[in-house]
Amino acid sequence: QSVLTQPPSVSGAPGQRVTISCTGGSSNIGAGYDVHWYQQFPGTAPKLLIYGNKNRPSGVPDRISGSRSGTSASLAITGLQAEDEADYYCQSFDSSLSASVFGGGTKLTVL
Amino acid sequence: EVQLVESGGGLVQPGGSLRLSCTISGFTFDTYAMSWLRQAPGKGLEWVALISDDGGVTYFADSVKGRFAISRDNSENTLFLQMNYLRAEDTAIYYCAKLGNTYCDSPGCANFDFWGQGTRVTVSS
């Protein structure tokens, strides 16, 4: 069981907006540790999508955004495209475990 | 262009050892902390270990503490993961990854901006 909780799956039609939640607790997100997001296609390495809660690396389109509030964080994708179909993971730090921790991952399906 | 290339994976019996390598190019290796992460078949991502830019400080996940060692050779731009007393649950694809900024040298501030393609480790008799 992951320290950070994500929904196993989300879906949306092309052009729609979807959000993926990442729920933690008082020893990780709630303690103020940054949340980062990764995108992974089958058989490939993860790619950093959002760092420091809301910052996009160069090359990531601005229809992808991140936010953090309290003990949770969210990844939002607007103008959904077929190429967005992938697995998404949140990551933070947990002070009780003294470890970098990941959510269990969310599979995004574009209908 | 940043590149990370892992090698050294393979099939090993329970209780055995394996040494993974990660050769990097495209950035100044000795100014960044580095990490190893893994992904078991059909499962999510798991952070394994982190080493500071000069190799002087290391951190490990509880699941591998005492069995794995992380090291680096900054003169050869290479990161290593020595894995001992391997268990079936260590079966995974192992990725090396670069931390996203030069000032971060601990898991508390880490994000991973570039990853290798991964090397597969299978622990089975």
CSV table of C-alpha atoms in Angstrom, one decimal:
chain,number,residue,atom,x,y,z
A,1,GLN,CA,0.0,0.0,0.0
A,2,SER,CA,1.5,3.3,-1.1
A,3,VAL,CA,2.0,6.2,1.3
A,4,LEU,CA,0.5,8.6,-1.3
A,5,THR,CA,-2.9,7.6,-2.6
A,6,GLN,CA,-4.0,8.0,-6.2
A,7,PRO,CA,-7.1,6.7,-8.0
A,8,PRO,CA,-6.2,3.6,-10.0
A,9,SER,CA,-7.8,5.0,-13.1
A,10,VAL,CA,-9.4,8.1,-14.7
A,11,SER,CA,-10.8,8.7,-18.1
A,12,GLY,CA,-12.0,11.5,-20.3
A,13,ALA,CA,-13.0,12.3,-23.9
A,14,PRO,CA,-10.7,14.2,-26.2
A,15,GLY,CA,-10.8,17.9,-25.5
A,16,GLN,CA,-12.0,17.4,-21.9
A,17,ARG,CA,-10.3,18.3,-18.6
A,18,VAL,CA,-9.2,15.5,-16.2
A,19,THR,CA,-7.7,15.7,-12.8
A,20,ILE,CA,-5.7,13.2,-10.9
A,21,SER,CA,-5.5,13.4,-7.1
A,22,CYS,CA,-2.7,12.5,-4.8
A,23,THR,CA,-3.6,12.3,-1.1
A,24,GLY,CA,-1.0,12.1,1.6
A,25,GLY,CA,-0.7,12.9,5.3
A,26,SER,CA,0.9,15.0,7.9
A,27,SER,CA,4.4,13.5,7.4
A,28,ASN,CA,4.6,14.2,3.7
A,29,ILE,CA,2.4,16.6,1.7
A,30,GLY,CA,0.8,18.0,4.8
A,31,ALA,CA,4.3,18.8,6.2
A,32,GLY,CA,5.0,21.0,3.3
A,33,TYR,CA,7.2,18.7,1.2
A,34,ASP,CA,7.0,19.4,-2.6
A,35,VAL,CA,5.0,17.1,-4.9
A,36,HIS,CA,6.3,16.1,-8.3
A,37,TRP,CA,4.5,14.3,-11.1
A,38,TYR,CA,5.7,11.8,-13.7
A,39,GLN,CA,4.2,10.4,-16.9
A,40,GLN,CA,5.1,6.9,-18.0
A,41,PHE,CA,4.2,5.1,-21.3
A,42,PRO,CA,4.2,1.3,-21.3
A,43,GLY,CA,7.7,-0.1,-21.6
A,44,THR,CA,9.4,3.3,-21.2
A,45,ALA,CA,11.1,5.2,-18.4
A,46,PRO,CA,9.1,7.8,-16.5
A,47,LYS,CA,9.3,11.5,-17.6
A,48,LEU,CA,9.1,14.4,-15.2
A,49,LEU,CA,6.0,16.4,-15.8
A,50,ILE,CA,5.6,18.8,-12.9
A,51,TYR,CA,8.2,19.6,-10.2
A,52,GLY,CA,7.8,21.7,-7.0
A,53,ASN,CA,4.0,21.3,-7.0
A,54,LYS,CA,3.3,23.5,-10.0
A,55,ASN,CA,6.4,24.0,-12.2
A,56,ARG,CA,6.7,22.6,-15.7
A,57,PRO,CA,10.1,21.5,-17.2
A,58,SER,CA,10.8,22.9,-20.6
A,59,GLY,CA,8.8,21.1,-23.3
A,60,VAL,CA,5.8,20.3,-21.1
A,61,PRO,CA,2.7,22.0,-22.6
A,62,ASP,CA,0.9,24.6,-20.4
A,63,ARG,CA,-2.3,22.5,-20.7
A,64,ILE,CA,-0.7,20.4,-18.0
A,65,SER,CA,-0.7,21.9,-14.5
A,66,GLY,CA,-0.2,21.0,-10.9
A,67,SER,CA,-1.3,22.2,-7.5
A,68,ARG,CA,-1.0,21.4,-3.8
A,69,SER,CA,-3.3,22.2,-0.9
A,70,GLY,CA,-3.2,20.8,2.6
A,71,THR,CA,-2.4,17.1,2.5
A,72,SER,CA,-3.2,16.6,-1.2
A,73,ALA,CA,-2.0,17.6,-4.6
A,74,SER,CA,-3.6,17.4,-8.0
A,75,LEU,CA,-2.5,17.1,-11.6
A,76,ALA,CA,-4.8,18.7,-14.2
A,77,ILE,CA,-4.8,18.1,-18.0
A,78,THR,CA,-7.0,20.2,-20.2
A,79,GLY,CA,-7.7,19.8,-23.9
A,80,LEU,CA,-7.2,16.0,-23.5
A,81,GLN,CA,-5.4,14.3,-26.4
A,82,ALA,CA,-5.0,10.7,-27.4
A,83,GLU,CA,-1.2,11.0,-26.7
A,84,ASP,CA,-2.0,11.8,-23.0
A,85,GLU,CA,-3.0,8.1,-22.4
A,86,ALA,CA,-0.4,6.9,-20.0
A,87,ASP,CA,0.3,6.2,-16.3
A,88,TYR,CA,0.8,9.1,-14.0
A,89,TYR,CA,2.7,9.0,-10.6
A,90,CYS,CA,3.0,11.6,-7.8
A,91,GLN,CA,6.1,11.7,-5.7
A,92,SER,CA,7.0,13.5,-2.4
A,93,PHE,CA,9.1,13.0,0.7
A,94,ASP,CA,7.9,11.3,3.9
A,95,SER,CA,9.6,12.4,7.1
A,96,SER,CA,8.4,9.4,9.1
A,97,LEU,CA,10.0,7.0,6.6
A,98,SER,CA,12.9,9.4,5.7
A,99,ALA,CA,12.3,8.3,2.1
A,100,SER,CA,11.2,9.6,-1.2
A,101,VAL,CA,7.7,8.1,-1.8
A,102,PHE,CA,5.4,7.6,-4.8
A,103,GLY,CA,1.8,7.2,-5.3
A,104,GLY,CA,0.5,3.9,-6.7
A,105,GLY,CA,-0.1,5.4,-10.1
A,106,THR,CA,-3.1,6.4,-12.1
A,107,LYS,CA,-3.9,5.0,-15.6
A,108,LEU,CA,-5.4,7.7,-17.8
A,109,THR,CA,-7.6,6.5,-20.6
A,110,VAL,CA,-8.7,8.8,-23.4
A,111,LEU,CA,-12.1,7.6,-24.6
B,1,GLU,CA,21.8,15.9,-24.7
B,2,VAL,CA,21.5,14.3,-21.3
B,3,GLN,CA,21.8,10.5,-21.5
B,4,LEU,CA,21.9,7.8,-18.8
B,5,VAL,CA,22.6,4.2,-19.7
B,6,GLU,CA,22.2,1.4,-17.2
B,7,SER,CA,23.8,-2.0,-17.5
B,8,GLY,CA,24.5,-5.1,-15.4
B,9,GLY,CA,21.0,-6.5,-15.0
B,10,GLY,CA,20.2,-10.2,-15.4
B,11,LEU,CA,19.0,-13.3,-13.7
B,12,VAL,CA,20.4,-14.1,-10.3
B,13,GLN,CA,19.5,-16.7,-7.6
B,14,PRO,CA,18.1,-15.7,-4.3
B,15,GLY,CA,20.9,-14.7,-1.9
B,16,GLY,CA,23.1,-13.8,-4.8
B,17,SER,CA,24.7,-10.5,-5.8
B,18,LEU,CA,24.6,-8.1,-8.8
B,19,ARG,CA,26.3,-4.8,-9.6
B,20,LEU,CA,24.5,-2.3,-11.7
B,21,SER,CA,26.2,0.6,-13.6
B,22,CYS,CA,24.9,3.8,-15.0
B,23,THR,CA,27.0,5.8,-17.4
B,24,ILE,CA,26.0,9.4,-18.0
B,25,SER,CA,26.7,12.1,-20.5
B,26,GLY,CA,25.4,15.5,-21.4
B,27,PHE,CA,25.7,17.2,-18.0
B,28,THR,CA,28.3,17.9,-15.3
B,29,PHE,CA,28.0,14.6,-13.3
B,30,ASP,CA,29.9,15.7,-10.2
B,31,THR,CA,27.5,18.6,-9.5
B,32,TYR,CA,24.3,16.5,-9.1
B,33,ALA,CA,23.2,13.9,-6.6
B,34,MET,CA,21.9,10.7,-8.2
B,35,SER,CA,19.4,8.0,-7.4
B,36,TRP,CA,18.4,4.5,-8.2
B,37,LEU,CA,14.7,3.7,-8.5
B,38,ARG,CA,12.9,0.5,-9.4
B,39,GLN,CA,9.6,-0.8,-10.7
B,40,ALA,CA,8.5,-4.4,-10.1
B,41,PRO,CA,6.5,-6.1,-12.9
B,42,GLY,CA,3.1,-4.5,-13.3
B,43,LYS,CA,3.7,-2.3,-10.2
B,44,GLY,CA,4.5,1.3,-9.4
B,45,LEU,CA,7.7,3.2,-8.9
B,46,GLU,CA,9.9,2.8,-5.8
B,47,TRP,CA,12.8,4.9,-4.7
B,48,VAL,CA,15.8,2.8,-3.8
B,49,ALA,CA,18.9,4.9,-3.0
B,50,LEU,CA,20.4,8.3,-3.3
B,51,ILE,CA,24.0,9.5,-3.3
B,52,SER,CA,25.3,13.1,-2.9
B,53,ASP,CA,27.3,14.8,-5.7
B,54,ASP,CA,30.6,14.0,-4.1
B,55,GLY,CA,29.7,10.5,-3.0
B,56,GLY,CA,30.1,11.3,0.7
B,57,VAL,CA,26.5,10.9,1.8
B,58,THR,CA,24.1,8.0,0.9
B,59,TYR,CA,20.5,7.2,1.7
B,60,PHE,CA,18.5,4.0,1.3
B,61,ALA,CA,14.9,2.8,1.4
B,62,ASP,CA,14.2,0.5,4.3
B,63,SER,CA,13.5,-2.3,2.0
B,64,VAL,CA,17.2,-2.4,0.8
B,65,LYS,CA,19.1,-1.0,3.8
B,66,GLY,CA,22.0,-3.2,4.8
B,67,ARG,CA,21.8,-5.1,1.5
B,68,PHE,CA,22.4,-2.5,-1.2
B,69,ALA,CA,25.2,0.0,-1.6
B,70,ILE,CA,25.3,3.0,-3.9
B,71,SER,CA,28.5,4.6,-5.1
B,72,ARG,CA,29.9,6.8,-7.9
B,73,ASP,CA,33.1,7.4,-9.8
B,74,ASN,CA,33.0,11.0,-10.8
B,75,SER,CA,36.2,10.6,-12.9
B,76,GLU,CA,34.4,8.1,-15.1
B,77,ASN,CA,30.9,9.6,-15.0
B,78,THR,CA,29.5,6.4,-13.6
B,79,LEU,CA,27.0,5.5,-10.9
B,80,PHE,CA,26.8,2.1,-9.3
B,81,LEU,CA,24.4,0.0,-7.3
B,82,GLN,CA,25.8,-3.1,-5.5
B,83,MET,CA,23.0,-5.4,-4.6
B,84,ASN,CA,23.7,-8.3,-2.2
B,85,TYR,CA,21.5,-10.9,-0.5
B,86,LEU,CA,19.0,-10.5,-3.3
B,87,ARG,CA,15.4,-11.6,-2.7
B,88,ALA,CA,12.6,-12.5,-5.1
B,89,GLU,CA,10.9,-9.2,-4.2
B,90,ASP,CA,13.9,-7.3,-5.6
B,91,THR,CA,12.8,-8.4,-9.1
B,92,ALA,CA,12.2,-5.2,-11.0
B,93,ILE,CA,13.4,-2.8,-13.7
B,94,TYR,CA,16.1,-0.6,-12.1
B,95,TYR,CA,16.4,3.0,-13.3
B,96,CYS,CA,19.2,5.5,-12.5
B,97,ALA,CA,18.0,9.1,-12.4
B,98,LYS,CA,19.5,12.5,-12.1
B,99,LEU,CA,18.2,14.9,-9.4
B,100,GLY,CA,16.5,18.0,-10.8
B,101,ASN,CA,18.7,20.6,-9.3
B,102,THR,CA,22.3,21.1,-8.1
B,103,TYR,CA,21.5,22.2,-4.6
B,104,CYS,CA,19.5,19.1,-3.6
B,105,ASP,CA,21.5,16.2,-2.1
B,106,SER,CA,18.9,14.4,0.0
B,107,PRO,CA,15.6,12.6,-0.6
B,108,GLY,CA,13.8,15.5,1.1
B,109,CYS,CA,14.1,17.8,-1.8
B,110,ALA,CA,14.5,15.3,-4.6
B,111,ASN,CA,12.8,15.2,-7.9
B,112,PHE,CA,14.1,13.2,-10.9
B,113,ASP,CA,14.4,15.1,-14.1
B,114,PHE,CA,16.2,12.6,-16.3
B,115,TRP,CA,16.0,8.8,-16.2
B,116,GLY,CA,17.8,6.0,-17.9
B,117,GLN,CA,16.0,3.3,-20.0
B,118,GLY,CA,16.3,0.8,-17.2
B,119,THR,CA,17.9,-2.6,-16.7
B,120,ARG,CA,16.0,-5.7,-15.7
B,121,VAL,CA,16.9,-7.7,-12.6
B,122,THR,CA,15.2,-11.0,-12.0
B,123,VAL,CA,15.8,-12.9,-8.8
B,124,SER,CA,14.7,-16.5,-9.1
B,125,SER,CA,16.0,-20.0,-8.6
